[in-house]
């Protein structure tokens, strides 16, 4: 965790993907604007938008770290 906010989340592994659901608002004023997975040799970013579900699905392409950015509270690392 990079800042003070602690968000909870769930992680599932459907098929060969990583599915993350955040317990976080997705209002026009306060939302997650992107999530990213970073491995030793690659990175993938998924953009999220206000009023959509607070969830993201990445294809699994190696172990790495997952980060997400809240428009109000800043950058977080998913803390497994
Ligand atoms: Fe937030």
Short mmCIF file of N, CA, C and O and ligand atoms in Angstrom, two decimals:
data_model
loop_
_atom_site.label_atom_id
_atom_site.label_comp_id
_atom_site.label_asym_id
_atom_site.label_seq_id
_atom_site.Cartn_x
_atom_site.Cartn_y
_atom_site.Cartn_z
N UNK A 1 0.85 -1.18 0.00
CA UNK A 1 0.00 0.00 0.00
C UNK A 1 0.89 1.24 0.00
O UNK A 1 1.80 1.36 0.79
N UNK A 2 0.59 2.15 -0.91
CA UNK A 2 1.45 3.30 -1.05
C UNK A 2 0.94 4.52 -0.28
O UNK A 2 1.70 5.40 0.03
N UNK A 3 -0.36 4.55 -0.01
CA UNK A 3 -0.90 5.69 0.72
C UNK A 3 -1.65 5.18 1.93
O UNK A 3 -1.47 4.06 2.35
N UNK A 4 -2.50 6.01 2.46
CA UNK A 4 -3.16 5.68 3.71
C UNK A 4 -4.40 4.80 3.53
O UNK A 4 -4.82 4.12 4.44
N UNK A 5 -4.99 4.83 2.35
CA UNK A 5 -6.26 4.15 2.18
C UNK A 5 -6.05 2.65 2.05
O UNK A 5 -5.15 2.19 1.38
N UNK A 6 -6.90 1.89 2.68
CA UNK A 6 -6.84 0.44 2.58
C UNK A 6 -8.13 -0.03 1.94
O UNK A 6 -9.21 0.18 2.49
N UNK A 7 -8.01 -0.60 0.76
CA UNK A 7 -9.19 -1.09 0.06
C UNK A 7 -9.15 -2.61 0.09
O UNK A 7 -8.11 -3.21 -0.11
N UNK A 8 -10.32 -3.22 0.24
CA UNK A 8 -10.35 -4.67 0.16
C UNK A 8 -10.69 -5.08 -1.27
O UNK A 8 -11.15 -4.28 -2.08
N UNK A 9 -10.44 -6.31 -1.57
CA UNK A 9 -10.63 -6.79 -2.94
C UNK A 9 -10.74 -8.31 -2.90
O UNK A 9 -10.39 -8.95 -1.89
N UNK A 10 -11.18 -8.89 -3.99
CA UNK A 10 -11.15 -10.33 -4.14
C UNK A 10 -10.43 -10.66 -5.44
O UNK A 10 -10.49 -9.88 -6.40
N UNK A 11 -9.74 -11.76 -5.44
CA UNK A 11 -9.02 -12.21 -6.64
C UNK A 11 -9.48 -13.61 -6.98
O UNK A 11 -9.54 -14.48 -6.11
N UNK A 12 -9.84 -13.80 -8.24
CA UNK A 12 -10.21 -15.13 -8.73
C UNK A 12 -9.33 -15.47 -9.93
O UNK A 12 -8.74 -14.58 -10.54
N UNK A 13 -9.26 -16.74 -10.24
CA UNK A 13 -8.45 -17.20 -11.38
C UNK A 13 -9.31 -17.98 -12.36
O UNK A 13 -9.15 -19.19 -12.50
N UNK A 14 -10.27 -17.31 -13.03
CA UNK A 14 -11.08 -18.03 -14.01
C UNK A 14 -10.24 -18.38 -15.23
O UNK A 14 -9.49 -17.53 -15.74
N UNK A 15 -10.38 -19.61 -15.69
CA UNK A 15 -9.60 -20.08 -16.84
C UNK A 15 -8.13 -19.72 -16.62
O UNK A 15 -7.56 -20.05 -15.60
N UNK A 16 -7.50 -19.01 -17.55
CA UNK A 16 -6.10 -18.64 -17.33
C UNK A 16 -5.97 -17.13 -17.13
O UNK A 16 -5.00 -16.51 -17.54
N UNK A 17 -6.97 -16.54 -16.48
CA UNK A 17 -6.98 -15.10 -16.26
C UNK A 17 -6.89 -14.78 -14.77
O UNK A 17 -6.96 -15.66 -13.92
N UNK A 18 -6.71 -13.51 -14.50
CA UNK A 18 -6.77 -12.99 -13.13
C UNK A 18 -7.93 -12.00 -13.09
O UNK A 18 -7.93 -11.02 -13.86
N UNK A 19 -8.89 -12.27 -12.25
CA UNK A 19 -10.07 -11.40 -12.14
C UNK A 19 -10.05 -10.77 -10.75
O UNK A 19 -10.04 -11.47 -9.74
N UNK A 20 -10.05 -9.44 -10.74
CA UNK A 20 -9.98 -8.71 -9.47
C UNK A 20 -11.22 -7.85 -9.33
O UNK A 20 -11.58 -7.11 -10.26
N UNK A 21 -11.84 -7.96 -8.19
CA UNK A 21 -12.97 -7.09 -7.88
C UNK A 21 -12.60 -6.25 -6.66
O UNK A 21 -12.26 -6.78 -5.61
N UNK A 22 -12.65 -4.94 -6.83
CA UNK A 22 -12.29 -4.01 -5.77
C UNK A 22 -13.51 -3.61 -4.98
O UNK A 22 -14.60 -3.45 -5.54
N UNK A 23 -13.34 -3.44 -3.70
CA UNK A 23 -14.38 -2.86 -2.86
C UNK A 23 -14.08 -1.36 -2.81
O UNK A 23 -13.40 -0.87 -1.90
N UNK A 24 -14.53 -0.65 -3.83
CA UNK A 24 -14.18 0.75 -3.98
C UNK A 24 -15.29 1.46 -4.75
O UNK A 24 -15.87 0.88 -5.66
N UNK A 25 -15.59 2.71 -4.42
CA UNK A 25 -16.61 3.44 -5.17
C UNK A 25 -16.22 3.61 -6.64
O UNK A 25 -15.04 3.62 -6.98
N UNK A 26 -17.22 3.74 -7.48
CA UNK A 26 -16.99 4.06 -8.90
C UNK A 26 -17.95 5.18 -9.29
O UNK A 26 -18.63 5.10 -10.32
N UNK A 27 -17.98 6.23 -8.49
CA UNK A 27 -18.82 7.38 -8.80
C UNK A 27 -18.04 8.35 -9.69
O UNK A 27 -16.82 8.19 -9.87
N UNK A 28 -18.71 9.35 -10.18
CA UNK A 28 -18.03 10.33 -11.04
C UNK A 28 -16.99 11.12 -10.26
O UNK A 28 -16.03 11.64 -10.82
N UNK A 29 -17.15 11.20 -8.95
CA UNK A 29 -16.23 11.98 -8.12
C UNK A 29 -15.09 11.15 -7.55
O UNK A 29 -14.04 11.69 -7.18
N UNK A 30 -15.29 9.84 -7.45
CA UNK A 30 -14.32 8.99 -6.76
C UNK A 30 -14.35 7.61 -7.40
O UNK A 30 -15.30 6.86 -7.22
N UNK A 31 -13.30 7.29 -8.15
CA UNK A 31 -13.32 6.02 -8.87
C UNK A 31 -11.88 5.53 -9.13
O UNK A 31 -10.92 6.30 -9.04
N UNK A 32 -11.76 4.28 -9.46
CA UNK A 32 -10.48 3.72 -9.89
C UNK A 32 -10.33 4.02 -11.37
O UNK A 32 -11.21 3.66 -12.17
N UNK A 33 -9.26 4.69 -11.76
CA UNK A 33 -9.13 5.09 -13.16
C UNK A 33 -8.33 4.08 -13.99
O UNK A 33 -8.47 4.06 -15.20
N UNK A 34 -7.48 3.29 -13.35
CA UNK A 34 -6.85 2.20 -14.09
C UNK A 34 -6.29 1.17 -13.12
O UNK A 34 -6.07 1.46 -11.94
N UNK A 35 -6.05 -0.02 -13.64
CA UNK A 35 -5.34 -1.06 -12.90
C UNK A 35 -4.27 -1.61 -13.84
O UNK A 35 -4.46 -1.62 -15.07
N UNK A 36 -3.14 -2.01 -13.28
CA UNK A 36 -2.04 -2.50 -14.11
C UNK A 36 -1.38 -3.70 -13.44
O UNK A 36 -1.30 -3.77 -12.21
N UNK A 37 -0.96 -4.62 -14.27
CA UNK A 37 -0.15 -5.74 -13.78
C UNK A 37 1.22 -5.62 -14.42
O UNK A 37 1.34 -5.38 -15.62
N UNK A 38 2.25 -5.74 -13.61
CA UNK A 38 3.62 -5.57 -14.07
C UNK A 38 4.42 -6.81 -13.69
O UNK A 38 4.47 -7.18 -12.52
N UNK A 39 5.03 -7.43 -14.69
CA UNK A 39 5.88 -8.59 -14.46
C UNK A 39 7.33 -8.21 -14.77
O UNK A 39 7.61 -7.06 -15.11
N UNK A 40 8.22 -9.18 -14.71
CA UNK A 40 9.63 -8.87 -14.95
C UNK A 40 9.90 -8.44 -16.38
O UNK A 40 10.89 -7.77 -16.66
N UNK A 41 8.99 -8.79 -17.30
CA UNK A 41 9.26 -8.45 -18.70
C UNK A 41 8.05 -7.87 -19.43
O UNK A 41 8.04 -7.80 -20.66
N UNK A 42 7.05 -7.45 -18.70
CA UNK A 42 5.89 -6.90 -19.40
C UNK A 42 4.95 -6.17 -18.47
O UNK A 42 5.08 -6.22 -17.24
N UNK A 43 3.99 -5.49 -19.08
CA UNK A 43 3.01 -4.73 -18.31
C UNK A 43 1.71 -4.64 -19.10
O UNK A 43 1.74 -4.56 -20.34
N UNK A 44 0.60 -4.67 -18.40
CA UNK A 44 -0.69 -4.46 -19.05
C UNK A 44 -1.51 -3.52 -18.19
O UNK A 44 -1.54 -3.64 -16.97
N UNK A 45 -2.16 -2.56 -18.84
CA UNK A 45 -3.00 -1.58 -18.14
C UNK A 45 -4.42 -1.72 -18.64
O UNK A 45 -4.65 -1.83 -19.85
N UNK A 46 -5.36 -1.69 -17.72
CA UNK A 46 -6.77 -1.66 -18.07
C UNK A 46 -7.37 -0.37 -17.53
O UNK A 46 -7.25 -0.07 -16.34
N UNK A 47 -8.00 0.39 -18.41
CA UNK A 47 -8.66 1.63 -18.02
C UNK A 47 -10.03 1.31 -17.44
O UNK A 47 -10.74 0.45 -17.97
N UNK A 48 -10.38 2.00 -16.37
CA UNK A 48 -11.72 1.86 -15.81
C UNK A 48 -12.39 3.23 -15.83
O UNK A 48 -11.71 4.26 -15.87
N UNK A 49 -13.71 3.21 -15.81
CA UNK A 49 -14.47 4.45 -15.94
C UNK A 49 -15.51 4.56 -14.82
O UNK A 49 -15.99 3.54 -14.32
N UNK A 50 -15.86 5.80 -14.45
CA UNK A 50 -16.88 5.99 -13.42
C UNK A 50 -18.17 5.27 -13.80
O UNK A 50 -18.53 5.19 -14.97
N UNK A 51 -18.82 4.74 -12.81
CA UNK A 51 -20.13 4.09 -12.91
C UNK A 51 -20.07 2.71 -13.56
O UNK A 51 -21.10 2.09 -13.76
N UNK A 52 -18.88 2.21 -13.89
CA UNK A 52 -18.80 0.82 -14.29
C UNK A 52 -18.52 -0.01 -13.05
O UNK A 52 -18.30 0.52 -11.96
N UNK A 53 -18.53 -1.32 -13.18
CA UNK A 53 -18.24 -2.19 -12.05
C UNK A 53 -16.76 -2.02 -11.65
O UNK A 53 -15.91 -1.85 -12.52
N UNK A 54 -16.46 -2.09 -10.36
CA UNK A 54 -15.06 -1.95 -9.91
C UNK A 54 -14.30 -3.26 -10.05
O UNK A 54 -13.88 -3.88 -9.08
N UNK A 55 -14.12 -3.70 -11.28
CA UNK A 55 -13.48 -5.00 -11.51
C UNK A 55 -12.67 -4.96 -12.79
O UNK A 55 -12.91 -4.15 -13.68
N UNK A 56 -11.69 -5.83 -12.84
CA UNK A 56 -10.80 -5.88 -14.00
C UNK A 56 -10.35 -7.33 -14.20
O UNK A 56 -10.24 -8.09 -13.26
N UNK A 57 -10.13 -7.67 -15.47
CA UNK A 57 -9.69 -9.03 -15.79
C UNK A 57 -8.46 -8.95 -16.69
O UNK A 57 -8.49 -8.31 -17.74
N UNK A 58 -7.39 -9.58 -16.24
CA UNK A 58 -6.15 -9.63 -17.02
C UNK A 58 -5.89 -11.06 -17.46
O UNK A 58 -6.10 -12.00 -16.70
N UNK A 59 -5.37 -11.25 -18.66
CA UNK A 59 -4.84 -12.58 -18.99
C UNK A 59 -3.59 -12.82 -18.16
O UNK A 59 -2.80 -11.90 -17.95
N UNK A 60 -3.42 -14.02 -17.67
CA UNK A 60 -2.24 -14.32 -16.86
C UNK A 60 -1.04 -14.49 -17.78
O UNK A 60 -1.04 -15.35 -18.66
N UNK A 61 -0.02 -13.65 -17.59
CA UNK A 61 1.20 -13.80 -18.40
C UNK A 61 2.45 -13.81 -17.54
O UNK A 61 3.54 -13.51 -18.00
N UNK A 62 2.30 -14.18 -16.30
CA UNK A 62 3.44 -14.30 -15.41
C UNK A 62 3.16 -13.66 -14.07
O UNK A 62 2.28 -12.81 -13.95
N UNK A 63 3.90 -14.11 -13.07
CA UNK A 63 3.72 -13.53 -11.74
C UNK A 63 4.23 -12.11 -11.73
O UNK A 63 5.25 -11.80 -12.33
N UNK A 64 3.50 -11.25 -11.04
CA UNK A 64 3.90 -9.86 -11.00
C UNK A 64 3.18 -9.12 -9.90
O UNK A 64 2.56 -9.72 -9.03
N UNK A 65 3.25 -7.82 -9.97
CA UNK A 65 2.58 -6.97 -9.00
C UNK A 65 1.45 -6.24 -9.70
O UNK A 65 1.55 -5.89 -10.86
N UNK A 66 0.41 -5.99 -8.93
CA UNK A 66 -0.76 -5.30 -9.47
C UNK A 66 -0.91 -3.96 -8.76
O UNK A 66 -0.83 -3.88 -7.53
N UNK A 67 -1.08 -2.94 -9.56
CA UNK A 67 -1.27 -1.59 -9.04
C UNK A 67 -2.60 -1.05 -9.55
O UNK A 67 -3.08 -1.46 -10.60
N UNK A 68 -3.17 -0.12 -8.81
CA UNK A 68 -4.36 0.56 -9.31
C UNK A 68 -4.32 2.01 -8.83
O UNK A 68 -3.67 2.34 -7.83
N UNK A 69 -5.01 2.84 -9.57
CA UNK A 69 -4.96 4.27 -9.30
C UNK A 69 -6.36 4.80 -9.03
O UNK A 69 -7.26 4.67 -9.87
N UNK A 70 -6.53 5.41 -7.87
CA UNK A 70 -7.78 6.07 -7.50
C UNK A 70 -7.63 7.56 -7.81
O UNK A 70 -6.62 8.17 -7.45
N UNK A 71 -8.63 8.12 -8.48
CA UNK A 71 -8.52 9.53 -8.88
C UNK A 71 -8.45 10.47 -7.69
O UNK A 71 -7.97 11.58 -7.81
N UNK A 72 -8.90 10.02 -6.53
CA UNK A 72 -8.89 10.90 -5.37
C UNK A 72 -7.75 10.59 -4.40
O UNK A 72 -7.21 11.47 -3.76
N UNK A 73 -7.37 9.31 -4.31
CA UNK A 73 -6.46 8.89 -3.25
C UNK A 73 -5.09 8.45 -3.75
O UNK A 73 -4.19 8.22 -2.96
N UNK A 74 -4.93 8.31 -5.05
CA UNK A 74 -3.61 8.03 -5.58
C UNK A 74 -3.36 6.57 -5.93
O UNK A 74 -4.28 5.79 -6.14
N UNK A 75 -2.07 6.24 -5.99
CA UNK A 75 -1.64 4.93 -6.48
C UNK A 75 -1.51 3.93 -5.33
O UNK A 75 -0.96 4.25 -4.28
N UNK A 76 -1.99 2.71 -5.58
CA UNK A 76 -1.91 1.64 -4.60
C UNK A 76 -1.33 0.41 -5.23
O UNK A 76 -1.53 0.14 -6.41
N UNK A 77 -0.65 -0.36 -4.42
CA UNK A 77 -0.24 -1.69 -4.83
C UNK A 77 -1.21 -2.67 -4.19
O UNK A 77 -1.52 -2.52 -3.00
N UNK A 78 -1.68 -3.62 -4.96
CA UNK A 78 -2.55 -4.65 -4.41
C UNK A 78 -1.75 -5.43 -3.39
O UNK A 78 -0.68 -5.95 -3.70
N UNK A 79 -2.24 -5.48 -2.19
CA UNK A 79 -1.51 -6.07 -1.08
C UNK A 79 -2.09 -7.45 -0.79
O UNK A 79 -3.08 -7.56 -0.10
N UNK A 80 -1.50 -8.48 -1.38
CA UNK A 80 -2.11 -9.80 -1.26
C UNK A 80 -2.10 -10.35 0.16
O UNK A 80 -1.36 -9.92 0.97
FE1 LIG B 1 -10.23 5.83 -3.48
#
